[in-house]
Amino acid sequence: LSYDAFYHIAYIQTEESKHLVFSSGTSDKTNKVVRPNVNLSDRISQLKNPDLNQINYILLTYNWPEFNYQEQKPEFNNVSNPVLLEILQPTRGYLFFNTQLSFIYSYFTGADEELAKQWVRNWNKKKPMVIEEAKQLFIDGVSLYDYIVSIPTPFVFNSYMNEAKSVLKYCF
């Protein structure tokens, strides 16, 4: 088998230097390179009154060219809890970031911050006890497990907040 690596790099050029805002590598077994339909500059320029959360979401979803970053998660329409709405709103109802899952887990269980972070790390390791617990926690009728695994990848990620700050500073 041969693997072709494809690398996305995005940066902001200022008079002083280049500021890296996104980098991601993938390998593709089919030797077919899939490029995003809309480049990162176009996605960012489409934002009206952008904030860090919006830019953070754009930076993450750029890595998945097949994902429609403009659509809202259908299950989000059924979320009525104001706390969960606030946590999920910046990512259009999707659960993508470690901090989101940590807040949600803490909200459901009363776990402290450190325990919630450890639970999220165990989720990303797919530990059986954590998976079973996620199946018992519900977001308005949908198990937390099903809510997470219905995204392009069943993992949650660190946010791109530092990169988002650079974009906000130099582009807006």
XYZ file of N, CA and C in Angstrom:
516
model
N 0.836 -1.183 0.000
C 0.000 0.000 0.000
C 0.874 1.236 0.000
N 0.437 2.210 -0.744
C 1.157 3.482 -0.698
C 0.249 4.545 -0.103
N 0.835 5.463 0.585
C 0.084 6.532 1.226
C 0.564 7.873 0.685
N -0.357 8.688 0.300
C -0.027 10.049 -0.104
C -0.456 10.977 1.016
N 0.443 11.791 1.452
C 0.111 12.746 2.511
C -0.402 14.033 1.868
N -1.411 14.588 2.460
C -1.939 15.865 2.010
C -1.960 16.773 3.218
N -1.467 17.983 3.047
C -1.322 18.876 4.184
C -2.011 20.199 3.911
N -2.854 20.623 4.849
C -3.501 21.937 4.781
C -2.698 22.894 5.650
N -2.324 24.019 5.095
C -1.667 25.060 5.882
C -2.361 26.373 5.546
N -2.703 27.130 6.574
C -3.281 28.452 6.376
C -2.561 29.419 7.297
N -2.228 30.578 6.773
C -1.548 31.570 7.584
C -2.002 32.964 7.175
N -1.740 33.901 8.075
C -2.039 35.303 7.813
C -0.704 35.995 7.583
N -0.585 36.688 6.470
C 0.641 37.449 6.172
C 0.443 38.890 6.630
N 1.266 39.322 7.561
C 1.258 40.722 7.972
C 2.583 41.336 7.525
N 2.750 42.618 7.749
C 4.004 43.263 7.363
C 5.182 42.665 8.113
N 4.954 42.270 9.362
C 6.044 41.746 10.183
C 6.380 40.282 9.889
N 5.335 39.458 9.763
C 5.596 38.020 9.625
C 4.334 37.280 9.204
N 4.484 35.967 9.117
C 3.346 35.089 8.846
C 2.858 34.539 10.170
N 1.532 34.457 10.330
C 0.930 33.911 11.546
C 0.150 32.662 11.171
N 0.650 31.502 11.606
C -0.013 30.243 11.310
C -1.356 30.191 12.024
N -2.423 29.890 11.294
C -3.734 29.772 11.923
C -4.316 28.373 11.778
N -3.750 27.568 10.896
C -4.287 26.227 10.738
C -3.247 25.351 10.062
N -3.078 24.135 10.556
C -2.277 23.141 9.850
C -2.819 21.771 10.204
N -2.907 20.931 9.211
C -3.426 19.594 9.440
C -2.946 18.673 8.343
N -2.540 17.498 8.719
C -2.110 16.511 7.729
C -3.045 15.323 7.706
N -3.227 14.775 6.543
C -4.024 13.561 6.402
C -3.281 12.630 5.466
N -3.578 11.355 5.529
C -3.054 10.436 4.521
C -4.241 9.729 3.915
N -4.106 9.409 2.673
C -5.233 8.887 1.929
C -4.814 7.596 1.241
N -5.473 6.484 1.546
C -5.115 5.192 0.974
C -5.495 5.077 -0.498
N -6.449 5.877 -0.935
C -6.914 5.761 -2.324
C -6.135 6.655 -3.277
N -5.158 7.378 -2.761
C -4.366 8.316 -3.558
C -5.219 9.420 -4.158
N -6.384 9.644 -3.604
C -7.262 10.709 -4.079
C -7.233 11.836 -3.064
N -6.842 13.000 -3.503
C -6.778 14.148 -2.617
C -8.117 14.863 -2.656
N -8.703 15.052 -1.486
C -9.975 15.768 -1.389
C -9.676 17.151 -0.831
N -9.981 18.163 -1.604
C -9.745 19.533 -1.166
C -11.067 20.150 -0.723
N -11.001 21.048 0.247
C -12.230 21.711 0.677
C -12.906 22.438 -0.478
N -14.239 22.426 -0.490
C -14.992 23.117 -1.535
C -14.813 24.623 -1.448
N -14.697 25.131 -0.237
C -14.515 26.555 -0.014
C -13.237 26.716 0.790
N -12.330 27.560 0.323
C -11.075 27.679 1.061
C -11.277 28.448 2.370
N -10.279 28.412 3.204
C -10.390 28.992 4.538
C -10.646 30.499 4.488
N -9.981 31.195 3.592
C -10.201 32.646 3.464
C -11.651 32.950 3.135
N -12.238 32.177 2.210
C -13.644 32.396 1.841
C -14.563 32.134 3.028
N -14.289 31.081 3.764
C -15.122 30.758 4.925
C -15.066 31.880 5.958
N -13.885 32.362 6.225
C -13.732 33.422 7.225
C -14.355 34.720 6.738
N -14.195 35.028 5.455
C -14.748 36.284 4.934
C -16.274 36.275 4.908
N -16.902 35.109 4.949
C -18.359 35.011 4.969
C -18.952 35.321 6.345
N -18.114 35.366 7.373
C -18.604 35.617 8.725
C -19.031 37.077 8.880
N -20.168 37.261 9.484
C -20.639 38.609 9.809
C -20.497 38.793 11.318
N -19.857 39.865 11.738
C -19.605 40.109 13.163
C -19.010 38.872 13.838
N -17.861 38.397 13.367
C -17.302 37.149 13.890
C -16.842 37.275 15.336
N -16.927 36.156 16.032
C -16.346 36.085 17.368
C -15.407 34.884 17.408
N -14.709 34.719 18.525
C -13.726 33.637 18.640
C -14.355 32.267 18.431
N -15.559 32.069 18.953
C -16.210 30.767 18.810
C -16.510 30.436 17.351
N -16.984 31.420 16.589
C -17.277 31.174 15.175
C -16.008 30.828 14.406
N -14.946 31.577 14.645
C -13.694 31.327 13.937
C -13.111 29.982 14.348
N -13.188 29.658 15.620
C -12.731 28.374 16.134
C -13.438 27.226 15.405
N -14.745 27.345 15.239
C -15.554 26.343 14.538
C -15.136 26.230 13.073
N -14.911 27.356 12.419
C -14.489 27.359 11.011
C -13.126 26.677 10.864
N -12.201 26.968 11.774
C -10.877 26.360 11.699
C -10.943 24.844 11.865
N -11.785 24.371 12.772
C -11.901 22.929 12.971
C -12.556 22.245 11.777
N -13.668 22.760 11.314
C -14.427 22.067 10.272
C -13.766 22.163 8.909
N -12.809 23.066 8.751
C -12.057 23.147 7.496
C -11.347 21.827 7.211
N -11.022 21.100 8.255
C -10.308 19.828 8.115
C -11.172 18.731 7.498
N -12.485 18.931 7.432
C -13.394 17.921 6.887
C -14.102 18.473 5.658
N -13.512 18.340 4.477
C -14.102 18.936 3.280
C -15.510 18.427 2.983
N -15.833 17.223 3.403
C -17.155 16.658 3.111
C -18.229 17.148 4.090
N -17.821 17.800 5.173
C -18.755 18.253 6.197
C -19.309 19.629 5.819
N -20.635 19.766 5.842
C -21.244 21.056 5.540
C -21.249 21.896 6.817
N -20.272 22.743 6.948
C -20.079 23.536 8.161
C -21.158 24.590 8.364
N -21.964 24.862 7.346
C -22.992 25.888 7.456
C -24.317 25.339 7.991
N -24.498 24.029 7.919
C -25.756 23.429 8.382
C -25.732 23.179 9.883
N -26.881 23.301 10.475
C -27.050 23.013 11.896
C -27.324 21.523 12.074
N -26.829 20.954 13.161
C -27.097 19.541 13.463
C -28.598 19.384 13.675
N -29.270 18.468 12.963
C -30.725 18.335 13.080
C -31.219 18.111 14.511
N -30.506 17.324 15.304
C -30.911 17.051 16.684
C -30.898 18.305 17.556
N -30.146 19.319 17.132
C -30.044 20.559 17.901
C -31.390 21.274 17.974
N -32.251 21.057 16.996
C -33.589 21.667 17.008
C -34.418 21.206 18.197
N -34.111 20.018 18.740
C -34.883 19.460 19.846
C -34.306 19.803 21.223
N -33.145 20.449 21.256
C -32.518 20.771 22.532
C -33.257 21.961 23.145
N -33.788 21.755 24.347
C -34.548 22.818 25.001
C -33.854 23.364 26.248
N -32.903 22.628 26.773
C -32.202 23.043 27.986
C -31.310 24.250 27.670
N -31.505 25.388 28.352
C -30.729 26.589 28.041
C -29.219 26.434 28.246
N -28.802 25.628 29.217
C -27.374 25.404 29.454
C -26.770 24.658 28.266
N -27.440 23.593 27.833
C -26.941 22.813 26.700
C -26.986 23.629 25.407
N -28.028 24.443 25.250
C -28.119 25.312 24.071
C -26.911 26.236 23.995
N -26.550 26.826 25.125
C -25.412 27.751 25.142
C -24.105 27.029 24.820
N -23.928 25.806 25.302
C -22.703 25.044 25.060
C -22.598 24.623 23.592
N -23.719 24.242 22.998
C -23.709 23.696 21.634
C -23.899 24.742 20.535
N -24.424 25.902 20.869
C -24.734 26.919 19.867
C -23.525 27.357 19.039
N -22.341 27.600 19.636
C -21.210 28.078 18.821
C -20.780 27.116 17.708
N -21.107 25.835 17.851
C -20.728 24.844 16.839
C -21.950 24.305 16.106
N -22.998 25.119 16.045
C -24.235 24.798 15.320
C -24.852 23.472 15.776
N -24.709 23.199 17.073
C -25.325 22.012 17.648
C -24.437 20.782 17.660
N -23.284 20.859 17.040
C -22.366 19.719 17.039
C -21.499 19.758 18.287
N -21.065 18.587 18.722
C -20.211 18.470 19.897
C -18.816 18.123 19.402
N -17.966 19.141 19.221
C -16.651 18.938 18.625
C -15.484 19.102 19.586
N -15.651 19.935 20.625
C -14.493 20.333 21.417
C -14.477 19.696 22.804
N -13.258 19.439 23.289
C -13.060 18.879 24.633
C -13.818 19.679 25.675
N -13.739 20.992 25.567
C -14.376 21.839 26.585
C -15.885 21.674 26.576
N -16.483 21.530 25.396
C -17.931 21.326 25.332
C -18.329 20.039 26.036
N -17.652 18.954 25.703
C -17.993 17.664 26.296
C -17.725 17.675 27.796
N -16.659 18.320 28.201
C -16.337 18.424 29.626
C -17.448 19.166 30.378
N -17.911 20.299 29.839
C -19.000 21.048 30.470
C -20.277 20.221 30.528
N -20.591 19.539 29.432
C -21.821 18.739 29.393
C -21.744 17.593 30.394
N -20.609 16.901 30.442
C -20.466 15.803 31.395
C -20.599 16.316 32.824
N -19.954 17.420 33.102
C -20.030 18.009 34.438
C -21.458 18.429 34.771
N -22.158 18.983 33.800
C -23.541 19.409 34.001
C -24.433 18.219 34.351
N -24.286 17.119 33.629
C -25.125 15.936 33.861
C -24.807 15.224 35.164
N -23.521 15.172 35.519
C -23.109 14.324 36.637
C -22.705 15.090 37.890
N -22.477 16.388 37.766
C -21.990 17.163 38.906
C -20.506 16.973 39.150
N -19.819 16.346 38.200
C -18.380 16.102 38.346
C -17.623 17.422 38.382
N -16.510 17.440 39.135
C -15.677 18.645 39.139
C -14.898 18.724 37.824
N -14.236 19.850 37.629
C -13.563 20.119 36.350
C -12.518 19.059 36.003
N -11.702 18.662 36.973
C -10.638 17.689 36.707
C -11.211 16.318 36.338
N -12.239 15.880 37.060
C -12.869 14.600 36.750
C -13.519 14.643 35.356
N -14.148 15.753 35.020
C -14.776 15.894 33.705
C -13.729 15.849 32.595
N -12.592 16.508 32.811
C -11.519 16.476 31.805
C -10.970 15.066 31.635
N -10.811 14.342 32.749
C -10.331 12.962 32.667
C -11.339 12.091 31.924
N -12.624 12.304 32.183
C -13.668 11.552 31.486
C -13.573 11.785 29.983
N -13.340 13.028 29.570
C -13.208 13.356 28.145
C -11.979 12.672 27.557
N -10.864 12.687 28.274
C -9.666 11.984 27.780
C -9.967 10.497 27.602
N -10.702 9.922 28.563
C -11.067 8.504 28.454
C -12.041 8.269 27.301
N -12.911 9.252 27.031
C -13.803 9.133 25.872
C -12.970 9.018 24.596
N -11.986 9.872 24.456
C -11.162 9.845 23.242
C -10.349 8.564 23.132
N -10.104 7.896 24.255
C -9.410 6.602 24.237
C -10.393 5.450 24.033
N -11.680 5.777 23.992
C -12.772 4.802 23.790
C -12.773 3.715 24.875
N -12.600 4.135 26.112
C -12.652 3.194 27.233
C -14.094 2.715 27.404
N -14.293 1.397 27.534
C -15.651 0.832 27.589
C -16.549 1.423 28.671
N -16.017 1.690 29.861
C -16.860 2.239 30.936
C -17.394 3.619 30.571
N -16.581 4.413 29.894
C -16.982 5.757 29.499
C -18.028 5.688 28.390
N -17.826 4.795 27.456
C -18.806 4.619 26.371
C -20.157 4.208 26.951
N -20.155 3.261 27.884
C -21.416 2.825 28.510
C -22.087 3.964 29.270
N -21.281 4.772 29.984
C -21.858 5.898 30.713
C -22.453 6.917 29.741
N -21.785 7.156 28.616
C -22.299 8.108 27.613
C -23.631 7.633 27.041
N -23.839 6.334 27.004
C -25.114 5.790 26.502
C -26.254 6.013 27.489
N -25.908 6.306 28.757
C -26.928 6.509 29.789
C -27.257 7.985 30.033
N -26.514 8.899 29.409
C -26.745 10.343 29.560
C -27.447 10.851 28.303
N -28.477 11.679 28.468
C -29.300 12.067 27.318
C -29.395 13.575 27.151
N -29.298 14.001 25.892
C -29.552 15.383 25.488
C -30.892 15.373 24.793
N -31.933 15.756 25.520
C -33.297 15.802 24.980
C -33.653 14.606 24.095
N -33.539 13.423 24.688
C -33.982 12.211 24.009
C -32.913 11.495 23.201
N -31.757 12.089 23.012
C -30.668 11.453 22.264
C -29.537 11.182 23.247
N -29.037 9.938 23.272
C -27.960 9.633 24.204
C -26.724 10.454 23.847
N -25.955 10.806 24.854
C -24.722 11.539 24.628
C -23.821 10.761 23.679
N -23.796 9.456 23.804
C -23.016 8.604 22.902
C -23.446 8.821 21.451
N -24.742 8.700 21.187
C -25.233 8.875 19.814
C -25.012 10.295 19.311
N -25.130 11.250 20.206
C -24.939 12.645 19.830
C -23.509 12.885 19.355
N -22.540 12.267 20.030
C -21.134 12.471 19.672
C -20.753 11.684 18.426
N -21.146 10.428 18.345
C -20.667 9.600 17.229
C -21.335 9.928 15.905
N -22.308 10.812 15.898
C -22.952 11.178 14.634
C -22.223 12.312 13.917
N -21.064 12.718 14.406
C -20.282 13.764 13.753
C -19.243 13.119 12.839
N -18.502 13.909 12.057
C -17.539 13.307 11.127
C -16.514 12.390 11.780
N -16.238 12.589 13.050
C -15.314 11.720 13.765
C -15.812 11.577 15.202
N -15.731 10.396 15.794
C -16.276 10.204 17.143
C -15.332 10.648 18.259
N -14.477 11.605 17.987
C -13.550 12.145 18.968
C -13.876 13.616 19.179
N -13.406 14.170 20.284
C -13.517 15.612 20.502
C -12.100 16.183 20.508
N -11.983 17.455 20.193
C -10.690 18.061 19.916
C -10.398 19.246 20.813
N -9.108 19.570 20.916
C -8.720 20.825 21.540
C -9.182 21.949 20.629
N -9.531 23.072 21.219
C -9.992 24.185 20.401
C -8.804 24.894 19.756
N -9.118 25.694 18.766
C -8.129 26.486 18.046
C -8.188 27.944 18.515
N -8.350 28.171 19.809
C -8.569 29.529 20.304
C -7.399 30.468 20.023
N -6.169 30.014 20.175
C -5.038 30.899 19.882
C -5.028 31.293 18.408
N -5.294 30.338 17.550
C -5.346 30.617 16.125
C -6.519 31.536 15.801
N -7.658 31.298 16.469
C -8.839 32.137 16.252
C -8.554 33.575 16.668
N -7.805 33.756 17.756
C -7.432 35.111 18.181
C -6.593 35.806 17.118
N -5.678 35.063 16.482
C -4.864 35.641 15.407
C -5.731 36.055 14.237
N -6.665 35.203 13.857
C -7.557 35.534 12.745
C -8.365 36.787 13.072
N -8.925 36.835 14.259
C -9.749 37.990 14.656
C -8.908 39.260 14.682
N -7.698 39.166 15.188
C -6.823 40.335 15.293
C -6.403 40.868 13.928
N -6.022 39.988 13.016
C -5.436 40.430 11.753
C -6.427 40.529 10.602
N -7.600 39.938 10.753
C -8.543 39.938 9.631
C -9.759 40.829 9.852
N -10.032 41.198 11.114
C -11.257 41.957 11.363
C -10.978 43.206 12.176
